[in-house]
Amino acid sequence: MQEDELVTILFALTKSPNGLSNAQLDRLLMNNSQWRTLSHMKELMALGFVEYNVHFFGEAGKYELTDLGKTATSRIQLSS
């Protein structure tokens, strides 16, 4: 919870049932750092909170919350 951008990403994914692409997350964080966004996403995937779904035929791949991510997000909201 100490990393603001991780919580911001989790809450944004909660509000996006179809998931968010790398470009959408970069715009959301407004940190002008694609490597930092990618690093955050790797952290969330390693924790099991987020999964990356590849979309074929030219559509951007999207990150979506897993069931564990949904549970974690709801607990973060309760403790805030």
mmCIF file with all atom_site columns, N, CA and C in Angstrom:
data_model
loop_
_atom_site.group_PDB
_atom_site.id
_atom_site.type_symbol
_atom_site.label_atom_id
_atom_site.label_alt_id
_atom_site.label_comp_id
_atom_site.label_asym_id
_atom_site.label_entity_id
_atom_site.label_seq_id
_atom_site.pdbx_PDB_ins_code
_atom_site.Cartn_x
_atom_site.Cartn_y
_atom_site.Cartn_z
_atom_site.occupancy
_atom_site.B_iso_or_equiv
_atom_site.pdbx_formal_charge
_atom_site.auth_seq_id
_atom_site.auth_comp_id
_atom_site.auth_asym_id
_atom_site.auth_atom_id
_atom_site.pdbx_PDB_model_num
ATOM 1   N N  . MET A 1 1  ? 0.820   -1.203  0.000   1.00 0.00 ? 1  MET A N  1
ATOM 2   C CA . MET A 1 1  ? 0.000   0.000   0.000   1.00 0.00 ? 1  MET A CA 1
ATOM 3   C C  . MET A 1 1  ? 0.858   1.259   0.000   1.00 0.00 ? 1  MET A C  1
ATOM 4   N N  . GLN A 1 2  ? 2.139   1.127   0.342   1.00 0.00 ? 2  GLN A N  1
ATOM 5   C CA . GLN A 1 2  ? 2.984   2.304   0.384   1.00 0.00 ? 2  GLN A CA 1
ATOM 6   C C  . GLN A 1 2  ? 3.312   2.824   -1.005  1.00 0.00 ? 2  GLN A C  1
ATOM 7   N N  . GLU A 1 3  ? 3.185   2.002   -2.025  1.00 0.00 ? 3  GLU A N  1
ATOM 8   C CA . GLU A 1 3  ? 3.463   2.423   -3.397  1.00 0.00 ? 3  GLU A CA 1
ATOM 9   C C  . GLU A 1 3  ? 2.160   2.913   -4.018  1.00 0.00 ? 3  GLU A C  1
ATOM 10  N N  . ASP A 1 4  ? 1.992   4.215   -4.126  1.00 0.00 ? 4  ASP A N  1
ATOM 11  C CA . ASP A 1 4  ? 0.750   4.813   -4.620  1.00 0.00 ? 4  ASP A CA 1
ATOM 12  C C  . ASP A 1 4  ? 0.360   4.301   -5.997  1.00 0.00 ? 4  ASP A C  1
ATOM 13  N N  . GLU A 1 5  ? 1.338   4.139   -6.887  1.00 0.00 ? 5  GLU A N  1
ATOM 14  C CA . GLU A 1 5  ? 1.017   3.758   -8.259  1.00 0.00 ? 5  GLU A CA 1
ATOM 15  C C  . GLU A 1 5  ? 0.451   2.344   -8.337  1.00 0.00 ? 5  GLU A C  1
ATOM 16  N N  . LEU A 1 6  ? 0.885   1.436   -7.479  1.00 0.00 ? 6  LEU A N  1
ATOM 17  C CA . LEU A 1 6  ? 0.334   0.081   -7.494  1.00 0.00 ? 6  LEU A CA 1
ATOM 18  C C  . LEU A 1 6  ? -1.141  0.092   -7.110  1.00 0.00 ? 6  LEU A C  1
ATOM 19  N N  . VAL A 1 7  ? -1.475  0.858   -6.097  1.00 0.00 ? 7  VAL A N  1
ATOM 20  C CA . VAL A 1 7  ? -2.873  0.963   -5.657  1.00 0.00 ? 7  VAL A CA 1
ATOM 21  C C  . VAL A 1 7  ? -3.706  1.648   -6.743  1.00 0.00 ? 7  VAL A C  1
ATOM 22  N N  . THR A 1 8  ? -3.154  2.678   -7.368  1.00 0.00 ? 8  THR A N  1
ATOM 23  C CA . THR A 1 8  ? -3.851  3.367   -8.459  1.00 0.00 ? 8  THR A CA 1
ATOM 24  C C  . THR A 1 8  ? -4.160  2.397   -9.588  1.00 0.00 ? 8  THR A C  1
ATOM 25  N N  . ILE A 1 9  ? -3.197  1.558   -9.941  1.00 0.00 ? 9  ILE A N  1
ATOM 26  C CA . ILE A 1 9  ? -3.396  0.568   -11.002 1.00 0.00 ? 9  ILE A CA 1
ATOM 27  C C  . ILE A 1 9  ? -4.487  -0.419  -10.616 1.00 0.00 ? 9  ILE A C  1
ATOM 28  N N  . LEU A 1 10 ? -4.429  -0.935  -9.405  1.00 0.00 ? 10 LEU A N  1
ATOM 29  C CA . LEU A 1 10 ? -5.435  -1.907  -8.968  1.00 0.00 ? 10 LEU A CA 1
ATOM 30  C C  . LEU A 1 10 ? -6.842  -1.317  -9.008  1.00 0.00 ? 10 LEU A C  1
ATOM 31  N N  . PHE A 1 11 ? -7.001  -0.095  -8.517  1.00 0.00 ? 11 PHE A N  1
ATOM 32  C CA . PHE A 1 11 ? -8.325  0.529   -8.526  1.00 0.00 ? 11 PHE A CA 1
ATOM 33  C C  . PHE A 1 11 ? -8.803  0.806   -9.949  1.00 0.00 ? 11 PHE A C  1
ATOM 34  N N  . ALA A 1 12 ? -7.901  1.207   -10.828 1.00 0.00 ? 12 ALA A N  1
ATOM 35  C CA . ALA A 1 12 ? -8.276  1.450   -12.228 1.00 0.00 ? 12 ALA A CA 1
ATOM 36  C C  . ALA A 1 12 ? -8.711  0.153   -12.903 1.00 0.00 ? 12 ALA A C  1
ATOM 37  N N  . LEU A 1 13 ? -8.026  -0.937  -12.617 1.00 0.00 ? 13 LEU A N  1
ATOM 38  C CA . LEU A 1 13 ? -8.411  -2.228  -13.193 1.00 0.00 ? 13 LEU A CA 1
ATOM 39  C C  . LEU A 1 13 ? -9.756  -2.697  -12.659 1.00 0.00 ? 13 LEU A C  1
ATOM 40  N N  . THR A 1 14 ? -10.059 -2.335  -11.421 1.00 0.00 ? 14 THR A N  1
ATOM 41  C CA . THR A 1 14 ? -11.361 -2.672  -10.845 1.00 0.00 ? 14 THR A CA 1
ATOM 42  C C  . THR A 1 14 ? -12.481 -1.995  -11.635 1.00 0.00 ? 14 THR A C  1
ATOM 43  N N  . LYS A 1 15 ? -12.227 -0.777  -12.083 1.00 0.00 ? 15 LYS A N  1
ATOM 44  C CA . LYS A 1 15 ? -13.241 0.000   -12.803 1.00 0.00 ? 15 LYS A CA 1
ATOM 45  C C  . LYS A 1 15 ? -13.298 -0.329  -14.294 1.00 0.00 ? 15 LYS A C  1
ATOM 46  N N  . SER A 1 16 ? -12.357 -1.145  -14.786 1.00 0.00 ? 16 SER A N  1
ATOM 47  C CA . SER A 1 16 ? -12.289 -1.481  -16.213 1.00 0.00 ? 16 SER A CA 1
ATOM 48  C C  . SER A 1 16 ? -12.504 -2.976  -16.402 1.00 0.00 ? 16 SER A C  1
ATOM 49  N N  . PRO A 1 17 ? -13.739 -3.381  -16.621 1.00 0.00 ? 17 PRO A N  1
ATOM 50  C CA . PRO A 1 17 ? -14.021 -4.819  -16.739 1.00 0.00 ? 17 PRO A CA 1
ATOM 51  C C  . PRO A 1 17 ? -13.327 -5.477  -17.936 1.00 0.00 ? 17 PRO A C  1
ATOM 52  N N  . ASN A 1 18 ? -12.978 -4.699  -18.957 1.00 0.00 ? 18 ASN A N  1
ATOM 53  C CA . ASN A 1 18 ? -12.299 -5.254  -20.127 1.00 0.00 ? 18 ASN A CA 1
ATOM 54  C C  . ASN A 1 18 ? -10.785 -5.170  -20.012 1.00 0.00 ? 18 ASN A C  1
ATOM 55  N N  . GLY A 1 19 ? -10.273 -4.666  -18.890 1.00 0.00 ? 19 GLY A N  1
ATOM 56  C CA . GLY A 1 19 ? -8.845  -4.547  -18.682 1.00 0.00 ? 19 GLY A CA 1
ATOM 57  C C  . GLY A 1 19 ? -8.275  -3.276  -19.268 1.00 0.00 ? 19 GLY A C  1
ATOM 58  N N  . LEU A 1 20 ? -6.969  -3.076  -19.057 1.00 0.00 ? 20 LEU A N  1
ATOM 59  C CA . LEU A 1 20 ? -6.276  -1.891  -19.548 1.00 0.00 ? 20 LEU A CA 1
ATOM 60  C C  . LEU A 1 20 ? -4.999  -2.304  -20.268 1.00 0.00 ? 20 LEU A C  1
ATOM 61  N N  . SER A 1 21 ? -4.677  -1.606  -21.334 1.00 0.00 ? 21 SER A N  1
ATOM 62  C CA . SER A 1 21 ? -3.464  -1.865  -22.095 1.00 0.00 ? 21 SER A CA 1
ATOM 63  C C  . SER A 1 21 ? -2.290  -1.103  -21.474 1.00 0.00 ? 21 SER A C  1
ATOM 64  N N  . ASN A 1 22 ? -1.082  -1.385  -21.953 1.00 0.00 ? 22 ASN A N  1
ATOM 65  C CA . ASN A 1 22 ? 0.099   -0.653  -21.486 1.00 0.00 ? 22 ASN A CA 1
ATOM 66  C C  . ASN A 1 22 ? -0.062  0.845   -21.701 1.00 0.00 ? 22 ASN A C  1
ATOM 67  N N  . ALA A 1 23 ? -0.526  1.236   -22.879 1.00 0.00 ? 23 ALA A N  1
ATOM 68  C CA . ALA A 1 23 ? -0.688  2.657   -23.191 1.00 0.00 ? 23 ALA A CA 1
ATOM 69  C C  . ALA A 1 23 ? -1.710  3.316   -22.263 1.00 0.00 ? 23 ALA A C  1
ATOM 70  N N  . GLN A 1 24 ? -2.796  2.636   -21.972 1.00 0.00 ? 24 GLN A N  1
ATOM 71  C CA . GLN A 1 24 ? -3.804  3.188   -21.071 1.00 0.00 ? 24 GLN A CA 1
ATOM 72  C C  . GLN A 1 24 ? -3.255  3.349   -19.658 1.00 0.00 ? 24 GLN A C  1
ATOM 73  N N  . LEU A 1 25 ? -2.446  2.400   -19.217 1.00 0.00 ? 25 LEU A N  1
ATOM 74  C CA . LEU A 1 25 ? -1.842  2.506   -17.890 1.00 0.00 ? 25 LEU A CA 1
ATOM 75  C C  . LEU A 1 25 ? -0.821  3.631   -17.835 1.00 0.00 ? 25 LEU A C  1
ATOM 76  N N  . ASP A 1 26 ? -0.043  3.805   -18.901 1.00 0.00 ? 26 ASP A N  1
ATOM 77  C CA . ASP A 1 26 ? 0.911   4.917   -18.954 1.00 0.00 ? 26 ASP A CA 1
ATOM 78  C C  . ASP A 1 26 ? 0.190   6.257   -18.824 1.00 0.00 ? 26 ASP A C  1
ATOM 79  N N  . ARG A 1 27 ? -0.931  6.390   -19.535 1.00 0.00 ? 27 ARG A N  1
ATOM 80  C CA . ARG A 1 27 ? -1.712  7.642   -19.452 1.00 0.00 ? 27 ARG A CA 1
ATOM 81  C C  . ARG A 1 27 ? -2.299  7.823   -18.057 1.00 0.00 ? 27 ARG A C  1
ATOM 82  N N  . LEU A 1 28 ? -2.748  6.749   -17.471 1.00 0.00 ? 28 LEU A N  1
ATOM 83  C CA . LEU A 1 28 ? -3.332  6.801   -16.132 1.00 0.00 ? 28 LEU A CA 1
ATOM 84  C C  . LEU A 1 28 ? -2.314  7.292   -15.103 1.00 0.00 ? 28 LEU A C  1
ATOM 85  N N  . LEU A 1 29 ? -1.113  6.743   -15.140 1.00 0.00 ? 29 LEU A N  1
ATOM 86  C CA . LEU A 1 29 ? -0.096  7.080   -14.140 1.00 0.00 ? 29 LEU A CA 1
ATOM 87  C C  . LEU A 1 29 ? 0.563   8.425   -14.393 1.00 0.00 ? 29 LEU A C  1
ATOM 88  N N  . MET A 1 30 ? 0.563   8.870   -15.635 1.00 0.00 ? 30 MET A N  1
ATOM 89  C CA . MET A 1 30 ? 1.163   10.153  -16.026 1.00 0.00 ? 30 MET A CA 1
ATOM 90  C C  . MET A 1 30 ? 2.567   10.328  -15.444 1.00 0.00 ? 30 MET A C  1
ATOM 91  N N  . ASN A 1 31 ? 3.355   9.247   -15.452 1.00 0.00 ? 31 ASN A N  1
ATOM 92  C CA . ASN A 1 31 ? 4.708   9.339   -14.921 1.00 0.00 ? 31 ASN A CA 1
ATOM 93  C C  . ASN A 1 31 ? 5.752   9.417   -16.037 1.00 0.00 ? 31 ASN A C  1
ATOM 94  N N  . ASN A 1 32 ? 5.294   9.393   -17.285 1.00 0.00 ? 32 ASN A N  1
ATOM 95  C CA . ASN A 1 32 ? 6.181   9.476   -18.450 1.00 0.00 ? 32 ASN A CA 1
ATOM 96  C C  . ASN A 1 32 ? 7.302   8.451   -18.378 1.00 0.00 ? 32 ASN A C  1
ATOM 97  N N  . SER A 1 33 ? 6.985   7.280   -17.890 1.00 0.00 ? 33 SER A N  1
ATOM 98  C CA . SER A 1 33 ? 8.009   6.253   -17.726 1.00 0.00 ? 33 SER A CA 1
ATOM 99  C C  . SER A 1 33 ? 7.415   4.885   -18.016 1.00 0.00 ? 33 SER A C  1
ATOM 100 N N  . GLN A 1 34 ? 7.548   4.453   -19.255 1.00 0.00 ? 34 GLN A N  1
ATOM 101 C CA . GLN A 1 34 ? 6.980   3.163   -19.635 1.00 0.00 ? 34 GLN A CA 1
ATOM 102 C C  . GLN A 1 34 ? 7.662   2.009   -18.907 1.00 0.00 ? 34 GLN A C  1
ATOM 103 N N  . TRP A 1 35 ? 8.963   2.123   -18.653 1.00 0.00 ? 35 TRP A N  1
ATOM 104 C CA . TRP A 1 35 ? 9.648   1.021   -17.957 1.00 0.00 ? 35 TRP A CA 1
ATOM 105 C C  . TRP A 1 35 ? 9.138   0.892   -16.527 1.00 0.00 ? 35 TRP A C  1
ATOM 106 N N  . ARG A 1 36 ? 8.792   2.019   -15.912 1.00 0.00 ? 36 ARG A N  1
ATOM 107 C CA . ARG A 1 36 ? 8.276   1.984   -14.537 1.00 0.00 ? 36 ARG A CA 1
ATOM 108 C C  . ARG A 1 36 ? 6.892   1.334   -14.501 1.00 0.00 ? 36 ARG A C  1
ATOM 109 N N  . THR A 1 37 ? 6.070   1.664   -15.480 1.00 0.00 ? 37 THR A N  1
ATOM 110 C CA . THR A 1 37 ? 4.752   1.043   -15.574 1.00 0.00 ? 37 THR A CA 1
ATOM 111 C C  . THR A 1 37 ? 4.897   -0.461  -15.764 1.00 0.00 ? 37 THR A C  1
ATOM 112 N N  . LEU A 1 38 ? 5.785   -0.856  -16.651 1.00 0.00 ? 38 LEU A N  1
ATOM 113 C CA . LEU A 1 38 ? 6.021   -2.283  -16.890 1.00 0.00 ? 38 LEU A CA 1
ATOM 114 C C  . LEU A 1 38 ? 6.531   -2.975  -15.622 1.00 0.00 ? 38 LEU A C  1
ATOM 115 N N  . SER A 1 39 ? 7.392   -2.312  -14.892 1.00 0.00 ? 39 SER A N  1
ATOM 116 C CA . SER A 1 39 ? 7.909   -2.860  -13.640 1.00 0.00 ? 39 SER A CA 1
ATOM 117 C C  . SER A 1 39 ? 6.776   -3.076  -12.630 1.00 0.00 ? 39 SER A C  1
ATOM 118 N N  . HIS A 1 40 ? 5.879   -2.108  -12.528 1.00 0.00 ? 40 HIS A N  1
ATOM 119 C CA . HIS A 1 40 ? 4.720   -2.244  -11.631 1.00 0.00 ? 40 HIS A CA 1
ATOM 120 C C  . HIS A 1 40 ? 3.857   -3.436  -12.040 1.00 0.00 ? 40 HIS A C  1
ATOM 121 N N  . MET A 1 41 ? 3.647   -3.584  -13.338 1.00 0.00 ? 41 MET A N  1
ATOM 122 C CA . MET A 1 41 ? 2.799   -4.672  -13.812 1.00 0.00 ? 41 MET A CA 1
ATOM 123 C C  . MET A 1 41 ? 3.450   -6.024  -13.542 1.00 0.00 ? 41 MET A C  1
ATOM 124 N N  . LYS A 1 42 ? 4.761   -6.100  -13.679 1.00 0.00 ? 42 LYS A N  1
ATOM 125 C CA . LYS A 1 42 ? 5.469   -7.348  -13.362 1.00 0.00 ? 42 LYS A CA 1
ATOM 126 C C  . LYS A 1 42 ? 5.320   -7.687  -11.885 1.00 0.00 ? 42 LYS A C  1
ATOM 127 N N  . GLU A 1 43 ? 5.387   -6.672  -11.034 1.00 0.00 ? 43 GLU A N  1
ATOM 128 C CA . GLU A 1 43 ? 5.206   -6.887  -9.596  1.00 0.00 ? 43 GLU A CA 1
ATOM 129 C C  . GLU A 1 43 ? 3.810   -7.430  -9.304  1.00 0.00 ? 43 GLU A C  1
ATOM 130 N N  . LEU A 1 44 ? 2.802   -6.805  -9.898  1.00 0.00 ? 44 LEU A N  1
ATOM 131 C CA . LEU A 1 44 ? 1.421   -7.230  -9.659  1.00 0.00 ? 44 LEU A CA 1
ATOM 132 C C  . LEU A 1 44 ? 1.159   -8.624  -10.213 1.00 0.00 ? 44 LEU A C  1
ATOM 133 N N  . MET A 1 45 ? 1.772   -8.961  -11.345 1.00 0.00 ? 45 MET A N  1
ATOM 134 C CA . MET A 1 45 ? 1.616   -10.309 -11.904 1.00 0.00 ? 45 MET A CA 1
ATOM 135 C C  . MET A 1 45 ? 2.322   -11.332 -11.013 1.00 0.00 ? 45 MET A C  1
ATOM 136 N N  . ALA A 1 46 ? 3.508   -10.987 -10.491 1.00 0.00 ? 46 ALA A N  1
ATOM 137 C CA . ALA A 1 46 ? 4.243   -11.900 -9.610  1.00 0.00 ? 46 ALA A CA 1
ATOM 138 C C  . ALA A 1 46 ? 3.461   -12.182 -8.328  1.00 0.00 ? 46 ALA A C  1
ATOM 139 N N  . LEU A 1 47 ? 2.727   -11.200 -7.858  1.00 0.00 ? 47 LEU A N  1
ATOM 140 C CA . LEU A 1 47 ? 1.888   -11.380 -6.671  1.00 0.00 ? 47 LEU A CA 1
ATOM 141 C C  . LEU A 1 47 ? 0.622   -12.179 -6.976  1.00 0.00 ? 47 LEU A C  1
ATOM 142 N N  . GLY A 1 48 ? 0.300   -12.323 -8.256  1.00 0.00 ? 48 GLY A N  1
ATOM 143 C CA . GLY A 1 48 ? -0.907  -13.039 -8.650  1.00 0.00 ? 48 GLY A CA 1
ATOM 144 C C  . GLY A 1 48 ? -2.142  -12.168 -8.681  1.00 0.00 ? 48 GLY A C  1
ATOM 145 N N  . PHE A 1 49 ? -1.970  -10.845 -8.618  1.00 0.00 ? 49 PHE A N  1
ATOM 146 C CA . PHE A 1 49 ? -3.106  -9.927  -8.609  1.00 0.00 ? 49 PHE A CA 1
ATOM 147 C C  . PHE A 1 49 ? -3.605  -9.599  -10.015 1.00 0.00 ? 49 PHE A C  1
ATOM 148 N N  . VAL A 1 50 ? -2.734  -9.710  -10.999 1.00 0.00 ? 50 VAL A N  1
ATOM 149 C CA . VAL A 1 50 ? -3.048  -9.282  -12.359 1.00 0.00 ? 50 VAL A CA 1
ATOM 150 C C  . VAL A 1 50 ? -2.575  -10.352 -13.331 1.00 0.00 ? 50 VAL A C  1
ATOM 151 N N  . GLU A 1 51 ? -3.317  -10.493 -14.431 1.00 0.00 ? 51 GLU A N  1
ATOM 152 C CA . GLU A 1 51 ? -2.878  -11.359 -15.522 1.00 0.00 ? 51 GLU A CA 1
ATOM 153 C C  . GLU A 1 51 ? -2.918  -10.568 -16.819 1.00 0.00 ? 51 GLU A C  1
ATOM 154 N N  . TYR A 1 52 ? -2.067  -10.962 -17.748 1.00 0.00 ? 52 TYR A N  1
ATOM 155 C CA . TYR A 1 52 ? -1.991  -10.284 -19.045 1.00 0.00 ? 52 TYR A CA 1
ATOM 156 C C  . TYR A 1 52 ? -2.626  -11.180 -20.082 1.00 0.00 ? 52 TYR A C  1
ATOM 157 N N  . ASN A 1 53 ? -3.588  -10.638 -20.800 1.00 0.00 ? 53 ASN A N  1
ATOM 158 C CA . ASN A 1 53 ? -4.277  -11.395 -21.845 1.00 0.00 ? 53 ASN A CA 1
ATOM 159 C C  . ASN A 1 53 ? -3.912  -10.839 -23.209 1.00 0.00 ? 53 ASN A C  1
ATOM 160 N N  . VAL A 1 54 ? -3.359  -11.694 -24.031 1.00 0.00 ? 54 VAL A N  1
ATOM 161 C CA . VAL A 1 54 ? -2.972  -11.307 -25.383 1.00 0.00 ? 54 VAL A CA 1
ATOM 162 C C  . VAL A 1 54 ? -4.211  -11.340 -26.273 1.00 0.00 ? 54 VAL A C  1
ATOM 163 N N  . HIS A 1 55 ? -4.380  -10.290 -27.064 1.00 0.00 ? 55 HIS A N  1
ATOM 164 C CA . HIS A 1 55 ? -5.477  -10.233 -28.025 1.00 0.00 ? 55 HIS A CA 1
ATOM 165 C C  . HIS A 1 55 ? -4.865  -10.315 -29.418 1.00 0.00 ? 55 HIS A C  1
ATOM 166 N N  . PHE A 1 56 ? -5.350  -11.229 -30.185 1.00 0.00 ? 56 PHE A N  1
ATOM 167 C CA . PHE A 1 56 ? -4.810  -11.426 -31.526 1.00 0.00 ? 56 PHE A CA 1
ATOM 168 C C  . PHE A 1 56 ? -5.470  -10.492 -32.528 1.00 0.00 ? 56 PHE A C  1
ATOM 169 N N  . PHE A 1 57 ? -4.917  -10.424 -33.686 1.00 0.00 ? 57 PHE A N  1
ATOM 170 C CA . PHE A 1 57 ? -5.437  -9.641  -34.807 1.00 0.00 ? 57 PHE A CA 1
ATOM 171 C C  . PHE A 1 57 ? -5.365  -8.135  -34.573 1.00 0.00 ? 57 PHE A C  1
ATOM 172 N N  . GLY A 1 58 ? -4.281  -7.684  -33.951 1.00 0.00 ? 58 GLY A N  1
ATOM 173 C CA . GLY A 1 58 ? -4.005  -6.256  -33.881 1.00 0.00 ? 58 GLY A CA 1
ATOM 174 C C  . GLY A 1 58 ? -4.513  -5.503  -32.675 1.00 0.00 ? 58 GLY A C  1
ATOM 175 N N  . GLU A 1 59 ? -5.387  -6.075  -31.906 1.00 0.00 ? 59 GLU A N  1
ATOM 176 C CA . GLU A 1 59 ? -5.878  -5.376  -30.715 1.00 0.00 ? 59 GLU A CA 1
ATOM 177 C C  . GLU A 1 59 ? -4.828  -5.478  -29.613 1.00 0.00 ? 59 GLU A C  1
ATOM 178 N N  . ALA A 1 60 ? -4.711  -4.435  -28.824 1.00 0.00 ? 60 ALA A N  1
ATOM 179 C CA . ALA A 1 60 ? -3.706  -4.406  -27.751 1.00 0.00 ? 60 ALA A CA 1
ATOM 180 C C  . ALA A 1 60 ? -4.028  -5.436  -26.680 1.00 0.00 ? 60 ALA A C  1
ATOM 181 N N  . GLY A 1 61 ? -2.974  -6.071  -26.143 1.00 0.00 ? 61 GLY A N  1
ATOM 182 C CA . GLY A 1 61 ? -3.146  -6.957  -25.007 1.00 0.00 ? 61 GLY A CA 1
ATOM 183 C C  . GLY A 1 61 ? -3.567  -6.137  -23.794 1.00 0.00 ? 61 GLY A C  1
ATOM 184 N N  . LYS A 1 62 ? -4.238  -6.774  -22.854 1.00 0.00 ? 62 LYS A N  1
ATOM 185 C CA . LYS A 1 62 ? -4.756  -6.034  -21.704 1.00 0.00 ? 62 LYS A CA 1
ATOM 186 C C  . LYS A 1 62 ? -4.457  -6.769  -20.408 1.00 0.00 ? 62 LYS A C  1
ATOM 187 N N  . TYR A 1 63 ? -4.242  -5.975  -19.374 1.00 0.00 ? 63 TYR A N  1
ATOM 188 C CA . TYR A 1 63 ? -4.079  -6.493  -18.020 1.00 0.00 ? 63 TYR A CA 1
ATOM 189 C C  . TYR A 1 63 ? -5.445  -6.526  -17.359 1.00 0.00 ? 63 TYR A C  1
ATOM 190 N N  . GLU A 1 64 ? -5.716  -7.615  -16.652 1.00 0.00 ? 64 GLU A N  1
ATOM 191 C CA . GLU A 1 64 ? -6.981  -7.753  -15.941 1.00 0.00 ? 64 GLU A CA 1
ATOM 192 C C  . GLU A 1 64 ? -6.709  -8.289  -14.541 1.00 0.00 ? 64 GLU A C  1
ATOM 193 N N  . LEU A 1 65 ? -7.592  -7.948  -13.617 1.00 0.00 ? 65 LEU A N  1
ATOM 194 C CA . LEU A 1 65 ? -7.463  -8.446  -12.247 1.00 0.00 ? 65 LEU A CA 1
ATOM 195 C C  . LEU A 1 65 ? -7.813  -9.925  -12.178 1.00 0.00 ? 65 LEU A C  1
ATOM 196 N N  . THR A 1 66 ? -7.082  -10.656 -11.374 1.00 0.00 ? 66 THR A N  1
ATOM 197 C CA . THR A 1 66 ? -7.432  -12.037 -11.066 1.00 0.00 ? 66 THR A CA 1
ATOM 198 C C  . THR A 1 66 ? -8.387  -12.019 -9.872  1.00 0.00 ? 66 THR A C  1
ATOM 199 N N  . ASP A 1 67 ? -8.885  -13.180 -9.506  1.00 0.00 ? 67 ASP A N  1
ATOM 200 C CA . ASP A 1 67 ? -9.743  -13.252 -8.316  1.00 0.00 ? 67 ASP A CA 1
ATOM 201 C C  . ASP A 1 67 ? -8.986  -12.799 -7.077  1.00 0.00 ? 67 ASP A C  1
ATOM 202 N N  . LEU A 1 68 ? -7.715  -13.185 -6.981  1.00 0.00 ? 68 LEU A N  1
ATOM 203 C CA . LEU A 1 68 ? -6.892  -12.757 -5.856  1.00 0.00 ? 68 LEU A CA 1
ATOM 204 C C  . LEU A 1 68 ? -6.723  -11.234 -5.861  1.00 0.00 ? 68 LEU A C  1
ATOM 205 N N  . GLY A 1 69 ? -6.552  -10.654 -7.043  1.00 0.00 ? 69 GLY A N  1
ATOM 206 C CA . GLY A 1 69 ? -6.436  -9.202  -7.163  1.00 0.00 ? 69 GLY A CA 1
ATOM 207 C C  . GLY A 1 69 ? -7.705  -8.484  -6.739  1.00 0.00 ? 69 GLY A C  1
ATOM 208 N N  . LYS A 1 70 ? -8.835  -9.060  -7.092  1.00 0.00 ? 70 LYS A N  1
ATOM 209 C CA . LYS A 1 70 ? -10.119 -8.468  -6.685  1.00 0.00 ? 70 LYS A CA 1
ATOM 210 C C  . LYS A 1 70 ? -10.278 -8.504  -5.168  1.00 0.00 ? 70 LYS A C  1
ATOM 211 N N  . THR A 1 71 ? -9.880  -9.617  -4.557  1.00 0.00 ? 71 THR A N  1
ATOM 212 C CA . THR A 1 71 ? -9.945  -9.743  -3.101  1.00 0.00 ? 71 THR A CA 1
ATOM 213 C C  . THR A 1 71 ? -9.012  -8.740  -2.433  1.00 0.00 ? 71 THR A C  1
ATOM 214 N N  . ALA A 1 72 ? -7.789  -8.640  -2.950  1.00 0.00 ? 72 ALA A N  1
ATOM 215 C CA . ALA A 1 72 ? -6.822  -7.697  -2.372  1.00 0.00 ? 72 ALA A CA 1
ATOM 216 C C  . ALA A 1 72 ? -7.303  -6.260  -2.492  1.00 0.00 ? 72 ALA A C  1
ATOM 217 N N  . THR A 1 73 ? -7.865  -5.918  -3.639  1.00 0.00 ? 73 THR A N  1
ATOM 218 C CA . THR A 1 73 ? -8.357  -4.562  -3.854  1.00 0.00 ? 73 THR A CA 1
ATOM 219 C C  . THR A 1 73 ? -9.500  -4.233  -2.903  1.00 0.00 ? 73 THR A C  1
ATOM 220 N N  . SER A 1 74 ? -10.396 -5.181  -2.713  1.00 0.00 ? 74 SER A N  1
ATOM 221 C CA . SER A 1 74 ? -11.512 -4.912  -1.789  1.00 0.00 ? 74 SER A CA 1
ATOM 222 C C  . SER A 1 74 ? -11.007 -4.741  -0.357  1.00 0.00 ? 74 SER A C  1
ATOM 223 N N  . ARG A 1 75 ? -9.975  -5.489  0.021   1.00 0.00 ? 75 ARG A N  1
ATOM 224 C CA . ARG A 1 75 ? -9.412  -5.339  1.376   1.00 0.00 ? 75 ARG A CA 1
ATOM 225 C C  . ARG A 1 75 ? -8.678  -4.015  1.528   1.00 0.00 ? 75 ARG A C  1
ATOM 226 N N  . ILE A 1 76 ? -8.003  -3.576  0.475   1.00 0.00 ? 76 ILE A N  1
ATOM 227 C CA . ILE A 1 76 ? -7.325  -2.281  0.514   1.00 0.00 ? 76 ILE A CA 1
ATOM 228 C C  . ILE A 1 76 ? -8.357  -1.170  0.671   1.00 0.00 ? 76 ILE A C  1
ATOM 229 N N  . GLN A 1 77 ? -9.475  -1.280  -0.040  1.00 0.00 ? 77 GLN A N  1
ATOM 230 C CA . GLN A 1 77 ? -10.521 -0.260  0.057   1.00 0.00 ? 77 GLN A CA 1
ATOM 231 C C  . GLN A 1 77 ? -11.109 -0.221  1.465   1.00 0.00 ? 77 GLN A C  1
ATOM 232 N N  . LEU A 1 78 ? -11.261 -1.384  2.080   1.00 0.00 ? 78 LEU A N  1
ATOM 233 C CA . LEU A 1 78 ? -11.819 -1.434  3.428   1.00 0.00 ? 78 LEU A CA 1
ATOM 234 C C  . LEU A 1 78 ? -10.876 -0.821  4.460   1.00 0.00 ? 78 LEU A C  1
ATOM 235 N N  . SER A 1 79 ? -9.578  -0.990  4.254   1.00 0.00 ? 79 SER A N  1
ATOM 236 C CA . SER A 1 79 ? -8.628  -0.489  5.240   1.00 0.00 ? 79 SER A CA 1
ATOM 237 C C  . SER A 1 79 ? -8.296  0.993   5.033   1.00 0.00 ? 79 SER A C  1
ATOM 238 N N  . SER A 1 80 ? -8.729  1.562   3.902   1.00 0.00 ? 80 SER A N  1
ATOM 239 C CA . SER A 1 80 ? -8.432  2.983   3.624   1.00 0.00 ? 80 SER A CA 1
ATOM 240 C C  . SER A 1 80 ? -9.371  3.906   4.357   1.00 0.00 ? 80 SER A C  1
#
